[in-house]
Tab-separated table of C-alpha atoms in Angstrom:
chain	number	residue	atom	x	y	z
A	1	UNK	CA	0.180	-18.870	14.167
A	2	UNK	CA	-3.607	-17.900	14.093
A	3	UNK	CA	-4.534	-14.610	12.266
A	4	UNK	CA	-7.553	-12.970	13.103
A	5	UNK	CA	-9.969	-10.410	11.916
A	6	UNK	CA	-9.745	-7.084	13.868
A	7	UNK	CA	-13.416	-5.816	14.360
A	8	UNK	CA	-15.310	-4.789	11.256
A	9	UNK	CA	-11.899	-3.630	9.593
A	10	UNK	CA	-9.606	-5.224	6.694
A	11	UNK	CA	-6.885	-5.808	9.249
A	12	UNK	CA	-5.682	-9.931	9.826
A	13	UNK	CA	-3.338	-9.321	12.767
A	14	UNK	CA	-1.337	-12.669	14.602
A	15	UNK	CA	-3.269	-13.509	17.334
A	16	UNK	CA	-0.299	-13.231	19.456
A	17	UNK	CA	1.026	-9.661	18.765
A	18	UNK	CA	4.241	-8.527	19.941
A	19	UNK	CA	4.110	-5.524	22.569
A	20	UNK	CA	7.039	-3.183	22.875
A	21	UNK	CA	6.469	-1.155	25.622
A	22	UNK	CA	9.690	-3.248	27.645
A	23	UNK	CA	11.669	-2.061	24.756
A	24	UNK	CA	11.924	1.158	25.031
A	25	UNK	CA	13.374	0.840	28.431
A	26	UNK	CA	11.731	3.516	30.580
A	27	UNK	CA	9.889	2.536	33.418
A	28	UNK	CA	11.458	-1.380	32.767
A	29	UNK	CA	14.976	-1.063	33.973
A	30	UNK	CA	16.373	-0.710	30.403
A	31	UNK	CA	17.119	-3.045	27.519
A	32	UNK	CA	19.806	-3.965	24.606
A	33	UNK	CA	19.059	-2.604	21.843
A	34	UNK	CA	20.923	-5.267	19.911
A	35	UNK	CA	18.447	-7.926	21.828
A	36	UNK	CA	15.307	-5.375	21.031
A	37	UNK	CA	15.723	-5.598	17.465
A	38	UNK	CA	16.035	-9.395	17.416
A	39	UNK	CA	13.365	-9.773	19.603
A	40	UNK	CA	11.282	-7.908	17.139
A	41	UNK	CA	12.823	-9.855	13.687
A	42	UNK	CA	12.791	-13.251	15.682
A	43	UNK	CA	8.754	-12.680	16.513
A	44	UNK	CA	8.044	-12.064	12.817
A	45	UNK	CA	10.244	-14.980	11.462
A	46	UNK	CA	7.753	-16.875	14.205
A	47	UNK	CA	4.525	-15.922	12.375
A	48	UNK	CA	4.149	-12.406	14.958
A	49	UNK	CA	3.475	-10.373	12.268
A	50	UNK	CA	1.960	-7.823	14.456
A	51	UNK	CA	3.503	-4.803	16.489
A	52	UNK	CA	2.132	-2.719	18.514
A	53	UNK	CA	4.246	0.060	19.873
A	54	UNK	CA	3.599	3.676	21.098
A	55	UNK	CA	5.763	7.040	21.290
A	56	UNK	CA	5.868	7.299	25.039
A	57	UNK	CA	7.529	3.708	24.858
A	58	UNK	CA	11.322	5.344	25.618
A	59	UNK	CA	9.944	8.588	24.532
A	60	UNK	CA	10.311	7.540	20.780
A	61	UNK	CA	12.387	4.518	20.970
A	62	UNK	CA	10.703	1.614	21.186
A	63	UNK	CA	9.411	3.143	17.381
A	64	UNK	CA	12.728	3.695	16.339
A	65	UNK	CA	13.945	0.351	16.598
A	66	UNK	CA	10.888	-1.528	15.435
A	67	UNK	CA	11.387	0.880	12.460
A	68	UNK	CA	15.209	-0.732	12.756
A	69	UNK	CA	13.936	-4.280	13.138
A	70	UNK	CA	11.177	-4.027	10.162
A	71	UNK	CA	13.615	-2.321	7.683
A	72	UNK	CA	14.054	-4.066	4.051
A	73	UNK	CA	11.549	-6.537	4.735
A	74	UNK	CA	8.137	-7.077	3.085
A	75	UNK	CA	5.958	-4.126	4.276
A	76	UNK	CA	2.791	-5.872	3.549
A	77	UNK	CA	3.371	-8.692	5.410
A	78	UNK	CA	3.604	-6.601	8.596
A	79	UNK	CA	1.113	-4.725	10.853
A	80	UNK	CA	2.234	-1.863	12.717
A	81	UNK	CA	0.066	-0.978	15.704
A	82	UNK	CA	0.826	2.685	17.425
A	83	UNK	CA	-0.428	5.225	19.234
A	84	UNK	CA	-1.002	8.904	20.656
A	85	UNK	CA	-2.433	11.041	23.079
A	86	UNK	CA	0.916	10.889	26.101
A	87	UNK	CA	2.750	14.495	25.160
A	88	UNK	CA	5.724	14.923	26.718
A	89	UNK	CA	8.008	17.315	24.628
A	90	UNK	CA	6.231	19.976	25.795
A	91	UNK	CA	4.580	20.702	22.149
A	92	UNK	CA	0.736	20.816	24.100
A	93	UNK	CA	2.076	23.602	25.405
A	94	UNK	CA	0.148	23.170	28.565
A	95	UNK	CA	-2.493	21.995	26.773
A	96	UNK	CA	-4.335	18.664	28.199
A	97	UNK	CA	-4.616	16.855	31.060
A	98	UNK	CA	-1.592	16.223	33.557
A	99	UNK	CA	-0.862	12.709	33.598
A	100	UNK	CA	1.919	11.891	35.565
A	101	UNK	CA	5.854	12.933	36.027
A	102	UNK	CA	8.141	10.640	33.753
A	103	UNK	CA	11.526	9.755	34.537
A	104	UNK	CA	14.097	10.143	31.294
A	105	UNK	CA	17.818	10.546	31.697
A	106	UNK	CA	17.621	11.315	35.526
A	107	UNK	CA	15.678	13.912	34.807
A	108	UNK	CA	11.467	14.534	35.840
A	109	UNK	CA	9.779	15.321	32.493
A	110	UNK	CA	5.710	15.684	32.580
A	111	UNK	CA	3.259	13.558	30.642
A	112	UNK	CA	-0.262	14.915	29.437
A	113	UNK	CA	-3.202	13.258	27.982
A	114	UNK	CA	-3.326	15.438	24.662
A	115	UNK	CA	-5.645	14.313	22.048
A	116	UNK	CA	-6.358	17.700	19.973
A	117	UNK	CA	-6.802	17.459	15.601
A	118	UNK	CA	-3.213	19.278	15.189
A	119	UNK	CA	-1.667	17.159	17.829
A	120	UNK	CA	-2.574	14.368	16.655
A	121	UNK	CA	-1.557	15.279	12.877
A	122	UNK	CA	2.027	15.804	14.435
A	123	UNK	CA	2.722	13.246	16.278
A	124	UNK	CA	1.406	10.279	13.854
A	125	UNK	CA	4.006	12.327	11.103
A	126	UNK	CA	6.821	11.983	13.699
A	127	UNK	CA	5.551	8.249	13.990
A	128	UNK	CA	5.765	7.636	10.657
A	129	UNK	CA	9.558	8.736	10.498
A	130	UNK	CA	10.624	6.912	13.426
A	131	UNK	CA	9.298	3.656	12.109
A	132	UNK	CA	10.625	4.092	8.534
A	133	UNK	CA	6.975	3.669	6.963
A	134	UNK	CA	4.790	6.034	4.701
A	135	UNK	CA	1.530	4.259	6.589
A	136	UNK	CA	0.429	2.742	9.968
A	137	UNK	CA	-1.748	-0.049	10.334
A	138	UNK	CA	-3.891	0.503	13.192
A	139	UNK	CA	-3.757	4.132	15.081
A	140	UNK	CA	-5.057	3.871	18.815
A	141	UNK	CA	-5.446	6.648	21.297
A	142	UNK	CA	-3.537	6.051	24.051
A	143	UNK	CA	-5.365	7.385	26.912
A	144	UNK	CA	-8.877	9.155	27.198
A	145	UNK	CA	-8.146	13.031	27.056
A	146	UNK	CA	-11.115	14.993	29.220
A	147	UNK	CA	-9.946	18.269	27.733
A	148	UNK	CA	-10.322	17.478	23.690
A	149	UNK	CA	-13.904	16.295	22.643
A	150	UNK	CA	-14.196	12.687	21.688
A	151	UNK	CA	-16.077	13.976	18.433
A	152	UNK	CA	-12.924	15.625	17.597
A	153	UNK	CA	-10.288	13.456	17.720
A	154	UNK	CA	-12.479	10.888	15.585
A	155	UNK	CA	-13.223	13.436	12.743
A	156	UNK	CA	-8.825	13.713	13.236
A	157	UNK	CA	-8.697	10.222	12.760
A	158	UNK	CA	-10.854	10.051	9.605
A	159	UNK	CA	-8.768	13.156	7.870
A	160	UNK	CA	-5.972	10.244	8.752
A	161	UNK	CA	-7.524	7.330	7.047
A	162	UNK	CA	-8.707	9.164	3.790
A	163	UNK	CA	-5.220	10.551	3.596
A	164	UNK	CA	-4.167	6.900	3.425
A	165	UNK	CA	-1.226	7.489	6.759
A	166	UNK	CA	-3.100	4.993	8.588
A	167	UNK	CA	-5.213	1.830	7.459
A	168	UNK	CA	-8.023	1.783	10.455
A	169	UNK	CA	-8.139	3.042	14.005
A	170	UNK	CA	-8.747	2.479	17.746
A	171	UNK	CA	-9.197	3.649	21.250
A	172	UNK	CA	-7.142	2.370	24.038
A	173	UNK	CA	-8.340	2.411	27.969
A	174	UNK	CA	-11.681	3.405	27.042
A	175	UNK	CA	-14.989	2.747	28.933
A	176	UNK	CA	-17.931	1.314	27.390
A	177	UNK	CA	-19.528	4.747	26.991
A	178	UNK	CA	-16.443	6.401	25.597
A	179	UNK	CA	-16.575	3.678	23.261
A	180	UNK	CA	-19.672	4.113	22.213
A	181	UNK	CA	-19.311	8.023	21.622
A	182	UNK	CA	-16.686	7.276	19.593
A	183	UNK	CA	-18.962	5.018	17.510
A	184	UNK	CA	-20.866	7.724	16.774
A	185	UNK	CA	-18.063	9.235	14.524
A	186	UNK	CA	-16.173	6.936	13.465
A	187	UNK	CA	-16.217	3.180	13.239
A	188	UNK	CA	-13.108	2.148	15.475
A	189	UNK	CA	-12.043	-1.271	14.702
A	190	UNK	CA	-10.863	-1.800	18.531
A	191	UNK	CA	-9.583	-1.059	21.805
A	192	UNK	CA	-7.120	-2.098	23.605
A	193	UNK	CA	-7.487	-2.827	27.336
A	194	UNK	CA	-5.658	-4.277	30.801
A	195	UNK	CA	-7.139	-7.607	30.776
A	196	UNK	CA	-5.420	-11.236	32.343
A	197	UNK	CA	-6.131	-14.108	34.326
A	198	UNK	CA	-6.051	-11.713	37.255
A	199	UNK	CA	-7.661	-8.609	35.751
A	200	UNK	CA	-10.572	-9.254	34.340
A	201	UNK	CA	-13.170	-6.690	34.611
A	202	UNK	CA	-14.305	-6.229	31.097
A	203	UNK	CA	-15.629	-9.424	31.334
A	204	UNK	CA	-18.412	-7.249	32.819
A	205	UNK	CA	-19.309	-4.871	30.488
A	206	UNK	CA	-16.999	-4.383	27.912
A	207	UNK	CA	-16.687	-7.589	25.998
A	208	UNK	CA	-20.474	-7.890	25.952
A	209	UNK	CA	-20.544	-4.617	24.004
A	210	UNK	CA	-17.456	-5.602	21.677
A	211	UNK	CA	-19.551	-8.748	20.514
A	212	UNK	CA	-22.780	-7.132	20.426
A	213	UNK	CA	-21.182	-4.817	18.582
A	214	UNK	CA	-18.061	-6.488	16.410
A	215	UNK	CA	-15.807	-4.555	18.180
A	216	UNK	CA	-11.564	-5.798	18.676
A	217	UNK	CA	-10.849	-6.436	21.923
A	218	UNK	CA	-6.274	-6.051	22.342
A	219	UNK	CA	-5.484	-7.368	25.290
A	220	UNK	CA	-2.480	-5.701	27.030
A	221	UNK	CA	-0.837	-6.959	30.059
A	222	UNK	CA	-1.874	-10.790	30.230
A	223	UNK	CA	1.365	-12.227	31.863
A	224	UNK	CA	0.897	-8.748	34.651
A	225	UNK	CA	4.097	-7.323	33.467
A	226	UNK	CA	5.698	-10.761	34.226
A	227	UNK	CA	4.354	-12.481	37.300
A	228	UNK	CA	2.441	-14.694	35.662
A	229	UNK	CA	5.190	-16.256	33.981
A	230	UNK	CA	6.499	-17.524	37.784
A	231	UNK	CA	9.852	-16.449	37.697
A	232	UNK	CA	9.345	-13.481	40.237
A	233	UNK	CA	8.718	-16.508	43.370
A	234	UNK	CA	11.830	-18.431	41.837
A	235	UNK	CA	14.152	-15.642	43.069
A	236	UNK	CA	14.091	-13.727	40.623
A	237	UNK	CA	15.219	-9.790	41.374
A	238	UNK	CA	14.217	-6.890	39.662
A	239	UNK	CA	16.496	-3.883	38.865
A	240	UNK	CA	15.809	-0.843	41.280
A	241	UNK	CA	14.166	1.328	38.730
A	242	UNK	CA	11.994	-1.333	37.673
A	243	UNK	CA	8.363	-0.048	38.390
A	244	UNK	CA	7.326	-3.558	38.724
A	245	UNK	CA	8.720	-3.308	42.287
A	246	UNK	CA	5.381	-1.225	43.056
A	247	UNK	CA	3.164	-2.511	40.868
A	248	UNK	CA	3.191	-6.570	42.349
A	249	UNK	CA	2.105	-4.720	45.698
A	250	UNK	CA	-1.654	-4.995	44.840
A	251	UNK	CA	-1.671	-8.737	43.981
A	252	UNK	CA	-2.194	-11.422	46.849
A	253	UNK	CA	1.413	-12.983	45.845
A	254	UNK	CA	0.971	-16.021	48.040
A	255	UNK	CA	-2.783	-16.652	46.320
A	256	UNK	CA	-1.001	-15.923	43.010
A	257	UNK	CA	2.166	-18.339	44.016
A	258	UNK	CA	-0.496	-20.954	45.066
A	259	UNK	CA	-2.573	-20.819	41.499
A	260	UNK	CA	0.974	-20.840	39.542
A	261	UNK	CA	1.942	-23.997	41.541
A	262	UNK	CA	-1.716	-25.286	40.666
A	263	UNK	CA	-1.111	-25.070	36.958
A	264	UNK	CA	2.802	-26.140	36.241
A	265	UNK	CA	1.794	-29.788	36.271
A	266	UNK	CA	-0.719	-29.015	33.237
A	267	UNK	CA	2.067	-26.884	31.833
A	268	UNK	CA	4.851	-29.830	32.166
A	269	UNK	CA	2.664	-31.917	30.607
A	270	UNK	CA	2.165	-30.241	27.702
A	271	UNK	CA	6.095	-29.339	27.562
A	272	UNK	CA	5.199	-25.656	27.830
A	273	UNK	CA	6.091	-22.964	29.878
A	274	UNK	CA	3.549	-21.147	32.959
A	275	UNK	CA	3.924	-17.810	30.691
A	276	UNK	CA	3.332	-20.245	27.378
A	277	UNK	CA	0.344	-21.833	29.503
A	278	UNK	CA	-0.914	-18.039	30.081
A	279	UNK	CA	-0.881	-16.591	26.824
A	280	UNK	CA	-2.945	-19.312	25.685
A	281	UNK	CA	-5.824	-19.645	27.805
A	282	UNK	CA	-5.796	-15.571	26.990
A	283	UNK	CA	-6.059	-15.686	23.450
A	284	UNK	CA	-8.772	-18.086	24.175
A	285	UNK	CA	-11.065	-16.177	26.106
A	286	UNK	CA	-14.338	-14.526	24.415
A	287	UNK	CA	-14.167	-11.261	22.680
A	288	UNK	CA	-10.227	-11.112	23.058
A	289	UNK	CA	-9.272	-10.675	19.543
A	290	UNK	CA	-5.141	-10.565	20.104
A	291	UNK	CA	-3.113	-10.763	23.059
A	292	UNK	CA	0.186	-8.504	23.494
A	293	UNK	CA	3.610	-10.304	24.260
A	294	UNK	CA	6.679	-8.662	25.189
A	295	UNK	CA	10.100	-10.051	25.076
A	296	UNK	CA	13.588	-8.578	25.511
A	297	UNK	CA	15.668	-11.244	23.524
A	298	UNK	CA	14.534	-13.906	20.430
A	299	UNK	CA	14.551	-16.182	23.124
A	300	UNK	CA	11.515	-14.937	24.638
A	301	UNK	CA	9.959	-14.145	21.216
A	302	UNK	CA	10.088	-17.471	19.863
A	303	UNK	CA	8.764	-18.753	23.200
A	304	UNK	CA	5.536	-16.059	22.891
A	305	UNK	CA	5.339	-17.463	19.445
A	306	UNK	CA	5.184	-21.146	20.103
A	307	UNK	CA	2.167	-20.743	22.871
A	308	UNK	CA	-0.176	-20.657	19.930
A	309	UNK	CA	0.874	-24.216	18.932
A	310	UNK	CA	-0.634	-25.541	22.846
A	311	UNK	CA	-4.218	-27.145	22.538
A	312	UNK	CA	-6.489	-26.518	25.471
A	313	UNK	CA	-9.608	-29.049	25.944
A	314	UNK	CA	-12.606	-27.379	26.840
A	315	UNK	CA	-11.724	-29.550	30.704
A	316	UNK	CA	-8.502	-27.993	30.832
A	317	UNK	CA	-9.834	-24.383	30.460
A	318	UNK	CA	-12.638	-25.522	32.955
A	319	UNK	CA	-10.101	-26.743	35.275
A	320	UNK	CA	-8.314	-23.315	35.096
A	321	UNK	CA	-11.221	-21.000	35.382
A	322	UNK	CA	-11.896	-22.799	38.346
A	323	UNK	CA	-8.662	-22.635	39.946
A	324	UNK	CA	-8.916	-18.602	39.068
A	325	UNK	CA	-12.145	-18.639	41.131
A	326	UNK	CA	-10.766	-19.339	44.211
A	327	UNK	CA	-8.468	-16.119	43.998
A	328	UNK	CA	-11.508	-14.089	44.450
A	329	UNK	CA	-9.749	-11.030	42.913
């Protein structure tokens, strides 16, 4: 595994990190926990030493069990990556900006973008107990939250890191210019962003400004929630509450199909998987500092693990960026 350097902070997090949104089961058709928690133990025992989780994830239990997984091993040895900003117990009390209608145990419950100081100061404390840790590695806000100024939730953030509950922070899903006007308060070590072969606007703008400006670039997303990884033209069916049954709809499947098919000889040769193949040419790409990884099993973990240990000539990543250009996504 490859460790790397997150921004201008003390942070060395594996450059494949494992994500646990899938985890926590809402919005992903469920999971085991049993398979959860081995997941998580099988991707540190693989060098994935990082973990990057958030409350909303099962509306506090994808935290719970990495807090599960993690227990009685070496603290220090692990980076914990969370979040906040997505209320949904009704503790903004109206507070915020409506973000969408949740589904959790058949019943409608509403998310807001809440990013006020006292909110904040909650919600990393109820972190904290549902991962079985007196500190967090890397805070991020989950969403951009119009109604609480930018300025604020920094100066939050700093009360955070002199009290020692969390080691450096971030911003998640922000523009360049929210970015930027965070800068201005606080020196955020990163932000995490939507970014794979087939997404890759912040090509653009935002990982010009990360370099300029040694900012982390996390990477969320690079397999599209699993069609990259193939298995989704090979008949494979997804459960009914799955919202992956929605979000495919705004790919070009057969273009996608097509590039997958392009790539499996490259793959086979290198006695590596399409997702495997994926994950590399990710972490590979400029400005991306780590790449997030789900997995539902150790299975999967050990495979996210191993893509690290694929070597891509600077002909093969030609040969794939090329291939990418005819999608003209």
């Amino acid at each position: 595994m490859e460790y790397r350097t997150l921004g201008t902070s003390d942070l060395q997090l594996s450059a494949i990190t494992y994500g646990a949104f899938a985890i926590g089961g809402n919005m992903w058709g469920g999971n085991e926990e049993k398979d959860s928690i081995h997941a998580v133990q099988a991707s540190i025992e693989h060098g994935v030493t990082t973990l990057d989780t958030a409350p909303f994830y099962g509306f506090g239990l994808s935290e719970e069990m990495i807090g599960k997984a993690i227990k009685g091993r070496d603290r220090s040895k692990i980076q914990l990556l969370t979040k906040f900003g997505l209320v949904w117990d009704g503790s903004n009390e109206g507070k915020g900006k409506f973000f969408f209608d949740a589904e959790r145990n058949g019943t409608s419950v509403p998310v807001y973008k809440y990013a006020a100081k006292e909110s904040i100061i909650k919600e990393v404390e109820a972190s904290l107990r549902r991962l079985g840790t007196d500190y967090i590695d890397l805070l991020q806000i989950h969403w951009p939250d119009s109604t609480t100024p930018i300025q604020e939730t920094m100066e939050a953030l700093d009360v955070l890191i002199g009290q020692g509950k969390i080691r450096a922070a971030g911003v998640s899903n922000y523009s360049v210019e929210q970015t930027a006007e965070a800068r201005k308060y606080l020196n955020v070590a990163s932000n995490q962003v939507s970014y794979s072969m087939l997404n890759r606007g912040i090509e653009q703008e935002l990982v010009p400004f990360a370099l300029q400006h040694h900012l982390g670039i996390i990477a969320y997303s690079p397999m599209e929630r699993g069609l990259l990884t193939g298995k989704y033209f090979q008949g494979s069916h997804l459960k009914e509450n799955d919202h992956r049954n929605g979000y495919f709809r705004q790919f070009d499947l057969p273009k996608v199909q097509a590039f997958l098919e392009t790539l499996t000889p490259m793959a086979e040769d290198k006695g590596a998987s399409l997702s495997q193949l994926v994950l590399r040419w990710t972490t590979l790409q400029p400005g991306i500092t780590i790449v997030l990884a789900g997995a539902r099993d150790a299975k999967q973990a050990i495979a996210n693990a191993q893509a690290m240990d694929i070597h891509l000539s600077p002909d093969e990543l030609q040969f794939i960026n090329h291939e990418l250009a005819k999608l003209q996504l």
